[in-house]
Coordinates of C-alpha atoms and ligand atoms in Angstrom, one line a residue:
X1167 CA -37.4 -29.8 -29.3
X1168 CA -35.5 -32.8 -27.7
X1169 CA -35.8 -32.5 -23.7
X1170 CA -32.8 -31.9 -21.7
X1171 CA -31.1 -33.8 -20.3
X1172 CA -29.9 -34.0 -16.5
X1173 CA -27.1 -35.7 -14.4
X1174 CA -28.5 -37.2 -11.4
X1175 CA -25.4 -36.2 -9.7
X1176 CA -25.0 -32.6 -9.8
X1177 CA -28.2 -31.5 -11.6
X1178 CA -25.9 -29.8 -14.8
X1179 CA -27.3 -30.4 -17.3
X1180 CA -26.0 -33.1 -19.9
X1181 CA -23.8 -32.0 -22.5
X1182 CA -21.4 -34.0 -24.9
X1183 CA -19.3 -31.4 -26.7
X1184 CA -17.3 -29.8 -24.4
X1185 CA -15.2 -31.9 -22.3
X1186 CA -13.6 -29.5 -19.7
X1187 CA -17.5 -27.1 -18.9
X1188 CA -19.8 -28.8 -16.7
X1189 CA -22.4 -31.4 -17.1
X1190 CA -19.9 -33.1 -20.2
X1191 CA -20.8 -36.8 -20.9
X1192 CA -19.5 -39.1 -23.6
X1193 CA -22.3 -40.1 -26.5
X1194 CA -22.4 -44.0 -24.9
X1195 CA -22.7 -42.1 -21.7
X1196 CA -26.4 -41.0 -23.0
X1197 CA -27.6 -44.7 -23.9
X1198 CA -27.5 -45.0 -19.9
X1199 CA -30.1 -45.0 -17.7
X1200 CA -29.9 -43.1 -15.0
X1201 CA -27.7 -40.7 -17.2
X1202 CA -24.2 -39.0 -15.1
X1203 CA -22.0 -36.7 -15.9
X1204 CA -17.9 -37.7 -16.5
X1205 CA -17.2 -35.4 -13.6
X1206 CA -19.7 -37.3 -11.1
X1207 CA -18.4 -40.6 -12.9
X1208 CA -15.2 -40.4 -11.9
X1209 CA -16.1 -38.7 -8.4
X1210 CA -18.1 -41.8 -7.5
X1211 CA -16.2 -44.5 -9.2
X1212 CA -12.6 -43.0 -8.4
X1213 CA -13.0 -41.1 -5.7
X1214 CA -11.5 -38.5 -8.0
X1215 CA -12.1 -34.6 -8.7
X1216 CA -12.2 -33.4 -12.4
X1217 CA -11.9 -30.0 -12.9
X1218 CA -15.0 -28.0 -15.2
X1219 CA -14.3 -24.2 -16.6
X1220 CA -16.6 -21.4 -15.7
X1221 CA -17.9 -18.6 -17.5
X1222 CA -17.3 -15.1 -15.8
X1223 CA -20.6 -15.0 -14.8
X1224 CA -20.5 -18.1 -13.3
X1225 CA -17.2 -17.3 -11.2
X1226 CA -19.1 -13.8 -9.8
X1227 CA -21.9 -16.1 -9.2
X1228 CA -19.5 -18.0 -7.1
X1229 CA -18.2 -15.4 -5.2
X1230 CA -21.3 -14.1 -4.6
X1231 CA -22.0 -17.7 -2.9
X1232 CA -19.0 -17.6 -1.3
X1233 CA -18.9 -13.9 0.6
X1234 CA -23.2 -15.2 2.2
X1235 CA -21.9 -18.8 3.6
X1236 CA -19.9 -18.9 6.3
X1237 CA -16.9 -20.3 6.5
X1238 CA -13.0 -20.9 5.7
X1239 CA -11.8 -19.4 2.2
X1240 CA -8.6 -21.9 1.3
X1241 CA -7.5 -19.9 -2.1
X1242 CA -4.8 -21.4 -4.3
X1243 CA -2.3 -20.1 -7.1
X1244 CA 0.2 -21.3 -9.1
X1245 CA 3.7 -19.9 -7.5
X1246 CA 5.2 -20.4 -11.0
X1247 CA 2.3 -18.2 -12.3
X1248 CA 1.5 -16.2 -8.9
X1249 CA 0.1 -13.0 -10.5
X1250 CA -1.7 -15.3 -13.5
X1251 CA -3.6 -17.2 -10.9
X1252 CA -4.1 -14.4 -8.5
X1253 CA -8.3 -14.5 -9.3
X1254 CA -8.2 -10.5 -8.6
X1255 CA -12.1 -10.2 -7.5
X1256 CA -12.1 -12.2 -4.1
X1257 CA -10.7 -10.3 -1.4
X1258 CA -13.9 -7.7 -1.8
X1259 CA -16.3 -10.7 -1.6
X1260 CA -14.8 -13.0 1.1
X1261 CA -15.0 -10.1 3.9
X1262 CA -14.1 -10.7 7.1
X1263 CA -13.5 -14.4 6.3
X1264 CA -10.3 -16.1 7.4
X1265 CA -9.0 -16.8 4.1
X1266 CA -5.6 -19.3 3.8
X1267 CA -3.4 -18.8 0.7
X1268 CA -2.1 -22.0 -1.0
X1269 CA 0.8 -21.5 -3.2
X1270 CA 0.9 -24.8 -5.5
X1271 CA 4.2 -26.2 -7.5
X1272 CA 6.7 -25.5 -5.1
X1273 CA 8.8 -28.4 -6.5
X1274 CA 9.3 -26.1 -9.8
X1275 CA 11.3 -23.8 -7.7
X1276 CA 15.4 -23.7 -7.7
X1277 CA 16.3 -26.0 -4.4
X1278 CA 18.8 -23.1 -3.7
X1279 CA 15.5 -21.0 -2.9
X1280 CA 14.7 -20.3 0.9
X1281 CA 10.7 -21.1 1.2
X1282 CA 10.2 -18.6 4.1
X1283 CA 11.4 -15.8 1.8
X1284 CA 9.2 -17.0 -0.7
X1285 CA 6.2 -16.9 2.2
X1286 CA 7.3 -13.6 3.0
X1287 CA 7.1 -12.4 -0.5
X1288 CA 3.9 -14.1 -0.7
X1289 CA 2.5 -12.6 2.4
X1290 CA 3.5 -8.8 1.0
X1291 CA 2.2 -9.0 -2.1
X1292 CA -1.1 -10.5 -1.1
X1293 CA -1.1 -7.0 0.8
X1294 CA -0.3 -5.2 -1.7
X1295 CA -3.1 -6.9 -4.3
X1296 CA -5.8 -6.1 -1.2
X1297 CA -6.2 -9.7 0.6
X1298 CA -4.9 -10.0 4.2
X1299 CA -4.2 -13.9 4.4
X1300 CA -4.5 -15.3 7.9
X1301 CA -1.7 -17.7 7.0
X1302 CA 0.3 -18.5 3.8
X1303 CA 1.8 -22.0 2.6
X1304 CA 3.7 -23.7 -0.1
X1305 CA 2.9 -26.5 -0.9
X1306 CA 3.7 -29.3 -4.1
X1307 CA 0.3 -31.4 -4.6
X1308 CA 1.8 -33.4 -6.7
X1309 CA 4.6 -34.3 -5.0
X1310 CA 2.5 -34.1 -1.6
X1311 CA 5.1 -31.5 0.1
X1312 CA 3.1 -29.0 2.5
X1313 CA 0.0 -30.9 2.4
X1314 CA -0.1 -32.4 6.0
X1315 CA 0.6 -28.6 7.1
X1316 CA -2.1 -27.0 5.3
X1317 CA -4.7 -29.9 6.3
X1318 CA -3.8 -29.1 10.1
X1319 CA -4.3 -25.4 9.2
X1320 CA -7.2 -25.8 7.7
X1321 CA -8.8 -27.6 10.9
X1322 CA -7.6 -25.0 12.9
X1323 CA -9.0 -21.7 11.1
X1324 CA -11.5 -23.3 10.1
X1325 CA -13.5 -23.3 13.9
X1326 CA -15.8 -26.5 12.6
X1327 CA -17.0 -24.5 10.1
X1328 CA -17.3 -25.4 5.9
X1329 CA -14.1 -25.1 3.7
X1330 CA -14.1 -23.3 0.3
X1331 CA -11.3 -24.0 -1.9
X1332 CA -11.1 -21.3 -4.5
X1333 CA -8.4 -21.0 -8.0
X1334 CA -8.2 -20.4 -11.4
X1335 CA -7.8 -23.5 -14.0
X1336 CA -4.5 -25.3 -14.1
X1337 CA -3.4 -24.1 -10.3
X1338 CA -3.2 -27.6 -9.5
X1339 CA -6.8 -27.4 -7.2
X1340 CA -8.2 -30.5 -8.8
X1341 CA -4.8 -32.3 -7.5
X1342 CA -4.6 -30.7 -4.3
X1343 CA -8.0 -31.4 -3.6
X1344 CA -7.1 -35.3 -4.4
X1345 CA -4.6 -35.2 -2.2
X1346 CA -6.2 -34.3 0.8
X1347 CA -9.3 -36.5 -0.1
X1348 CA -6.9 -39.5 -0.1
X1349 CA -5.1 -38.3 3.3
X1350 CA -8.5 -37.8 5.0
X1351 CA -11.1 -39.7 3.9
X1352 CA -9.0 -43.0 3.3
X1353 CA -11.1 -44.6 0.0
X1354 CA -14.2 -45.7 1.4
X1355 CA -15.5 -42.8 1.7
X1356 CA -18.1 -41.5 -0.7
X1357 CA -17.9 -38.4 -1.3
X1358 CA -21.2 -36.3 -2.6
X1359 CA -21.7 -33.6 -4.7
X1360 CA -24.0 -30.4 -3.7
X1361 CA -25.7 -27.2 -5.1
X1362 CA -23.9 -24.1 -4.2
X1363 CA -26.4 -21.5 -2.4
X1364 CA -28.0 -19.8 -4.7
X1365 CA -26.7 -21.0 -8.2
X1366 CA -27.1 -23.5 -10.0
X1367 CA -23.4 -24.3 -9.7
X1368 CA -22.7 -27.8 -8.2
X1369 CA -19.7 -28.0 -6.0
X1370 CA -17.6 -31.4 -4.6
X1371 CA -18.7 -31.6 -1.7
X1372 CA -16.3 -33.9 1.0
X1373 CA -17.6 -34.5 4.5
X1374 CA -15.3 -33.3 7.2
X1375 CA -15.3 -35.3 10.7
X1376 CA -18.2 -32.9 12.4
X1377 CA -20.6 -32.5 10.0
X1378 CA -18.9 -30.1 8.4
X1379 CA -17.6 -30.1 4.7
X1380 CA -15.1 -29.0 2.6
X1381 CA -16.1 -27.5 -1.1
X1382 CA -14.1 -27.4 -4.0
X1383 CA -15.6 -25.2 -6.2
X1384 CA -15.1 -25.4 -10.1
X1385 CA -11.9 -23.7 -11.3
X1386 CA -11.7 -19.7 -12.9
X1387 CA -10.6 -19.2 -16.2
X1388 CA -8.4 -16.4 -15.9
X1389 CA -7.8 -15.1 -19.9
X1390 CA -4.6 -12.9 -19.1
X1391 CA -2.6 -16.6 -19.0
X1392 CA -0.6 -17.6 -21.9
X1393 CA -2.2 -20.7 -21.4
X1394 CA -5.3 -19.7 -22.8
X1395 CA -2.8 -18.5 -26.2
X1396 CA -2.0 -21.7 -27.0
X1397 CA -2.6 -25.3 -28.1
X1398 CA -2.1 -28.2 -25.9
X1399 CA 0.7 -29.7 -27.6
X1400 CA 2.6 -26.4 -27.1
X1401 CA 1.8 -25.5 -23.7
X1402 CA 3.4 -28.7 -22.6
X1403 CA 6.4 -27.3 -23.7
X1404 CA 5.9 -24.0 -21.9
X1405 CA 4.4 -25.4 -18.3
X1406 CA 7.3 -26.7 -16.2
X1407 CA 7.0 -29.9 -15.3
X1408 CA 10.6 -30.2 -13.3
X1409 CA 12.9 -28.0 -11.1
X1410 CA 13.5 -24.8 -13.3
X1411 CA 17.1 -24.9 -14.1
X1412 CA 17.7 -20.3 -14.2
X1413 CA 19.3 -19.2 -17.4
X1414 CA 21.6 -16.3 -17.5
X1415 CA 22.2 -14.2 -19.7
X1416 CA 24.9 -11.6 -20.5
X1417 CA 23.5 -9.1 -22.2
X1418 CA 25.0 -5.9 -24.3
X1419 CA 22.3 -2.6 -25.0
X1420 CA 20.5 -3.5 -28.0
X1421 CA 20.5 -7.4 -27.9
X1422 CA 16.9 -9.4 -27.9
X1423 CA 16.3 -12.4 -26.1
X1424 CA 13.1 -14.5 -27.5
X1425 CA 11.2 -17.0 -25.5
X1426 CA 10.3 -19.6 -28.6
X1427 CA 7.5 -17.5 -30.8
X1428 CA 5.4 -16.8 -27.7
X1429 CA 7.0 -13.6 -26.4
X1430 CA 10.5 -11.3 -26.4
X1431 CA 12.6 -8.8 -24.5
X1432 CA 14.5 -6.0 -26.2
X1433 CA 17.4 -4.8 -23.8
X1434 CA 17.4 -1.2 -24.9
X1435 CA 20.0 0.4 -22.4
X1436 CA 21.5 0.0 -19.1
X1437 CA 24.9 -1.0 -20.0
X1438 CA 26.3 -4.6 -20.2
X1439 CA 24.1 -6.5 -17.3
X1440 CA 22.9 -10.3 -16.4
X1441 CA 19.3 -11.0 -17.3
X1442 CA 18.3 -14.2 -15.5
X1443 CA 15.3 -16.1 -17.1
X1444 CA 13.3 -18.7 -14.9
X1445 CA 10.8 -21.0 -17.5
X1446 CA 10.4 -24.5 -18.4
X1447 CA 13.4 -26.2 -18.9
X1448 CA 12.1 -26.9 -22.3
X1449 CA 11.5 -23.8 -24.0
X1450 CA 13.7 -22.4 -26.5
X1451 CA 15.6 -18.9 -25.6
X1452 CA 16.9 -17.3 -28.6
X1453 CA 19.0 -14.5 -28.3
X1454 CA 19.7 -12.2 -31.0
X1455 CA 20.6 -8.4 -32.2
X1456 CA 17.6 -6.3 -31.4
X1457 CA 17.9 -5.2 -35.1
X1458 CA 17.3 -8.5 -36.7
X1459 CA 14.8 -9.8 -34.2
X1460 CA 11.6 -8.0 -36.1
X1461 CA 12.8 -9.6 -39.1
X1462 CA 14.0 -12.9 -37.5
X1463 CA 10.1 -13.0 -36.0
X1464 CA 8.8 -12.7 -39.4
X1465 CA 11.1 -15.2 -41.3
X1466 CA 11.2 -18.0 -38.7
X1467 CA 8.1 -18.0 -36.4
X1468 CA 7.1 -21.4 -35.9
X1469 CA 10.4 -23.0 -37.3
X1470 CA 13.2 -21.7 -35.5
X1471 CA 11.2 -19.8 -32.6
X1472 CA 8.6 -21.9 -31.6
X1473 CA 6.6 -22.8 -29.6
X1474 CA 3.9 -22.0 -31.3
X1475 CA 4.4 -24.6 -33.7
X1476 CA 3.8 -23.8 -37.8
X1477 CA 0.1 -24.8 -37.6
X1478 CA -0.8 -22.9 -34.7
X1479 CA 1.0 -19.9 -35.7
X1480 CA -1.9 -17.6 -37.4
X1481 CA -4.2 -18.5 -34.0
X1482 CA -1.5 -16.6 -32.0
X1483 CA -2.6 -13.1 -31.2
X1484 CA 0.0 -10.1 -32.4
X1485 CA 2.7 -9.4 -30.0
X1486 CA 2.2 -6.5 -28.1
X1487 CA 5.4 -4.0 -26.7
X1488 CA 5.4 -2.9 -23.3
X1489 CA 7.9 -0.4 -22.3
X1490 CA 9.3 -0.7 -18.6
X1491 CA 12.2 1.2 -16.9
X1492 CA 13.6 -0.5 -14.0
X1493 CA 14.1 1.4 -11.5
X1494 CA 14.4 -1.0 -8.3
X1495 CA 16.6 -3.7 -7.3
X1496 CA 15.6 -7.4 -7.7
X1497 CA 13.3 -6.6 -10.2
X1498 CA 10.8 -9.2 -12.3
X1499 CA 9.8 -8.8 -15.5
X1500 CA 6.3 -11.5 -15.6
X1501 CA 5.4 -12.9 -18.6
X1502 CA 1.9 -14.7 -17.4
X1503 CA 2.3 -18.6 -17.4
X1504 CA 5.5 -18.5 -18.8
X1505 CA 7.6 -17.4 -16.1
X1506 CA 10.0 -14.4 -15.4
X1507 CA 13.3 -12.4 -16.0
X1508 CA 15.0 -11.1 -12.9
X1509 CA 17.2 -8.4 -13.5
X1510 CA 19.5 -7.4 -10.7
X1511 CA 20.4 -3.9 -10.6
X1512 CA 18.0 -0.7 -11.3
X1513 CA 18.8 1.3 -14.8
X1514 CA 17.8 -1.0 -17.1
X1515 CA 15.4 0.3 -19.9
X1516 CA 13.4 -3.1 -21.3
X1517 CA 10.8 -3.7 -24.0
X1518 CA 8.8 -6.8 -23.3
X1519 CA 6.5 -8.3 -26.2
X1520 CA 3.6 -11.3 -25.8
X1521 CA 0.9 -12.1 -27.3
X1522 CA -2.1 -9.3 -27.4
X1523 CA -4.0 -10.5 -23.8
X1524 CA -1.2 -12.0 -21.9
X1525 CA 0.0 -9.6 -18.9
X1526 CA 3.3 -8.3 -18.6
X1527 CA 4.0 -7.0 -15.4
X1528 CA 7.1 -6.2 -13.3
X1529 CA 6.8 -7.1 -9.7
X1530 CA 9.0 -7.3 -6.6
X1531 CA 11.4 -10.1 -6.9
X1532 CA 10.1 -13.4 -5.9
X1533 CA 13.8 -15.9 -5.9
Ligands
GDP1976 P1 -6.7 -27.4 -11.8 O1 -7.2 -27.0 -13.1 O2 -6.4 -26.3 -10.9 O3 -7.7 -28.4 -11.1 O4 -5.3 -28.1 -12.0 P2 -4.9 -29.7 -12.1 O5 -4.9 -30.4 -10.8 O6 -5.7 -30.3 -13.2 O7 -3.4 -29.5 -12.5 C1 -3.0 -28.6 -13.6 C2 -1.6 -29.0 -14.0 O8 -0.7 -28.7 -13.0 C3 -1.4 -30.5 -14.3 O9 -0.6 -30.6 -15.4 C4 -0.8 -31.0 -13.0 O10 0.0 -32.1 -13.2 C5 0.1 -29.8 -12.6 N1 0.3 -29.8 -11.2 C6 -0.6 -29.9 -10.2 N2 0.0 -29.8 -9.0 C7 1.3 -29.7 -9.2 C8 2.5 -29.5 -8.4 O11 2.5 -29.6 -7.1 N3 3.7 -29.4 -9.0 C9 3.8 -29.3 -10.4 N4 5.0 -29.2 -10.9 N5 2.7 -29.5 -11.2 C10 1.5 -29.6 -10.6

C-alpha cells in the first residue's frame, strides 16, 4: 500500500480527486517536494482563502471545537437564502459566547428595502430559531458594504479574545473572510494555517494585532439547499448575481406559477390576489392553468421549464407538494436557495412543489 501523503501546511492529508474537500492537490502538485495542498497554495501565494466542504461529522466535530475555546462566534448566512444557511445546530454549542450574526449579499436586495427592518427581521427570527445574537449586520462582501462596521464590531465583542467565523458553503465566508484579510492585514502579511482543538480539522488562521487570531473555519454543507439539486451550469442561473428585480403576479384560484423545472406553486383558493416572487433575475417564471401544469411538467421539463437543463433532468429528485394555508399577513413562501413568494393578505390556500430534499417553509415576511 502506497503511503499517504501529507500537506506540510495543514497536515490534511493529500488527495487529488476532489477539488472542493480538504487536503485536494493537482497530480503535478504531487511531483513536488515538499508536497501542499491547493488550499494552503493559494493561502500562502495569494494571500487568499479557498473554501473545503465538510462531512457532518466533521461540522459536529467543529462545533464541538468551537463551544471548549473561548472566544467570539462571527456566524454568517446568506440573506437571499437566510433559512438555507441558518446551520441549525450552533446556538446549543456556542453557549454563553457572544455570537455576531453576518447577513451576506445585501446588494441582491431591492434598493427600495429599508436595512434596519431587514436587521429587525433578522434579530426576531434568530430568536425565534434559538440564537440570541449580541449584534446583527448586513453586509455585501463582494461589494465591500458593511465590512468596516462588522470589523469594528468584531474588535469590540471580541474583548482580545480569538474569532470564529462560522457558515454553510456558498454564504459568501471565503469572500468575506478576504475582505477583511485585505482591510487588516495589508498584503504582507502571512497568514498561517492551524489545527483546530481537538480534530484533525485545520482552520485559516489570521493573526489579530494582540496575539490573538481570527479562524475561518471550513464551510457546512447544508443538504436542504437547492444548490445541492443541481449542476453548476444551472445554479448560475438560479443564484442572483444582481439587484433582484420582484415579479408580480396576478393571480386567479386555480392558476400555477413554475419557477423553470426546479419547483411550482399551485394557487388553489383565496380569490384573485398578487403573488410577488423575489429570485434571480434570470430564471424563467412560467405561469400556467393548474390543470395543465402536471402535464406541462411532463411534456416540457428541461425544454420549456428549465433550469434543469435536458441532460440534468433524470438527476433531479421528484417534486415534492407541500400544502400551506396562509393565515398571516406578509407572508413568505421559501423555496431554499431560490428565493421566495410574498403574498400579502391572509386566506390564501397554496401548494408549493420542489425537489424531494429542498425545504419549503413559510416564514414572516422579510421585504
Ligand atoms: P463560501 O462557500 O461561503 O466561502 O462562499 P464564497 O465566498 O465562495 O461565495 C459563494 C458565492 O457567493 C460566489 O459566487 C460569490 O461570488 C458569491 N458572493 C459572495 N459574497 C457576495 C455578496 O456580497 N453579494 C453577492 N451578490 N454574491 C456574493
Amino acid at each position: 500500500m502506497s503511503e499517504q501523503m501529507i500537506c506540510i501546511g495543514c497536515g490534511g492529508t493529500i488527495q487529488t480527486e476532489d477539488e472542493t474537500k480538504i487536503g485536494y492537490a493537482p497530480p503535478s502538485a504531487l511531483e513536488k517536494d515538499p508536497i501542499i495542498c491547493q488550499r494552503c497554495f493559494r493561502l500562502k501565494h495569494y494571500n487568499e482563502v479557498q473554501d473545503v466542504s465538510l462531512t457532518d461529522d466533521d461540522f459536529l466535530n467543529i462545533l464541538h471545537g468551537i463551544g471548549q475555546a473561548d472566544g467570539l462566534v462571527v456566524k454568517i448566512v446568506d440573506i437571499f437564502d437566510f433559512n438555507g444557511s441558518w446551520l441549525p445546530g450552533l446556538h446549543r454549542f456556542v453557549g454563553k459566547k457572544d455570537v455576531l450574526l453576518v447577513g451576506n449579499k445585501v446588494d441582491l436586495l431591492p434598493k427600495s428595502v429599508k436595512y434596519e427592518k431587514v436587521t429587525r427581521w433578522m434579530k426576531q427570527s434568530a430568536r425565534e430559531l434559538g440564537l440570541q445574537p449580541r449584534d446583527v449586520f448586513l453586509v455585501s462582501a463582494n461589494k465591500g458594504y458593511g465590512i468596516k462596521e462588522v470589523m469594528a464590531a468584531i474588535d469590540e465583542y471580541r474583548n482580545e479574545k480569538d474569532v470564529y467565523v462560522v457558515g454553510c458553503t456558498n454564504v459568501g465566508k471565503s469572500t468575506f473572510i478576504n475582505r477583511i484579510i485585505k482591510e487588516a492585514t495589508g498584503k504582507g502579511n502571512v497568514i498561517t494555517t492551524s489545527y483546530f482543538p481537538g480534530t484533525t480539522l485545520d482552520m485559516i488562521e489570521i493573526p489579530l494585532d494582540d496575539g490573538s487570531a481570527l479562524y475561518d473555519t471550513p464551510g457546512i454543507i447544508n443538504h436542504h439547499q437547492m444548490a445541492h439539486f443541481v449542476d453548476k451550469k444551472d445554479l448560475k442561473v438560479i443564484t442572483p448575481k444582481k439587484e433582484i428585480k420582484p415579479k408580480v403576479y396576478q393571480l386567479n384560484e386555480q392558476q400555477t406559477l413554475f419557477f423553470g423545472g426546479l419547483a411550482r406553486l399551485d394557487y388553489v383558493s383565496g380569490g384573485r390576489r398578487p403573488f410577488v416572487c423575489y429570485m434571480s433575475n434570470e430564471l424563467f417564471i412560467h405561469r400556467t392553468k393548474r390543470d395543465h401544469a402536471d402535464e406541462l411538467y411532463e411534456k416540457h421539463l428541461g425544454e420549456l421549464l428549465q433550469p434543469p437543463r435536458k441532460s440534468y433532468c433524470e438527476q433531479l429528485p421528484p417534486l415534492v407538494a407541500h400544502h400551506f394555508t396562509l393565515k398571516e399577513p406578509k407572508t413568505d413562501i421559501v423555496f431554499s436557495g431560490l428565493g421566495w413568494v410574498t403574498c400579502h393578505e391572509p386566506g390564501a390556500h397554496v401548494v408549493a412543489y420542489a425537489p424531494k430534499g429542498v425545504g419549503v417553509m413559510l416564514r414572516r415576511s422579510l421585504i
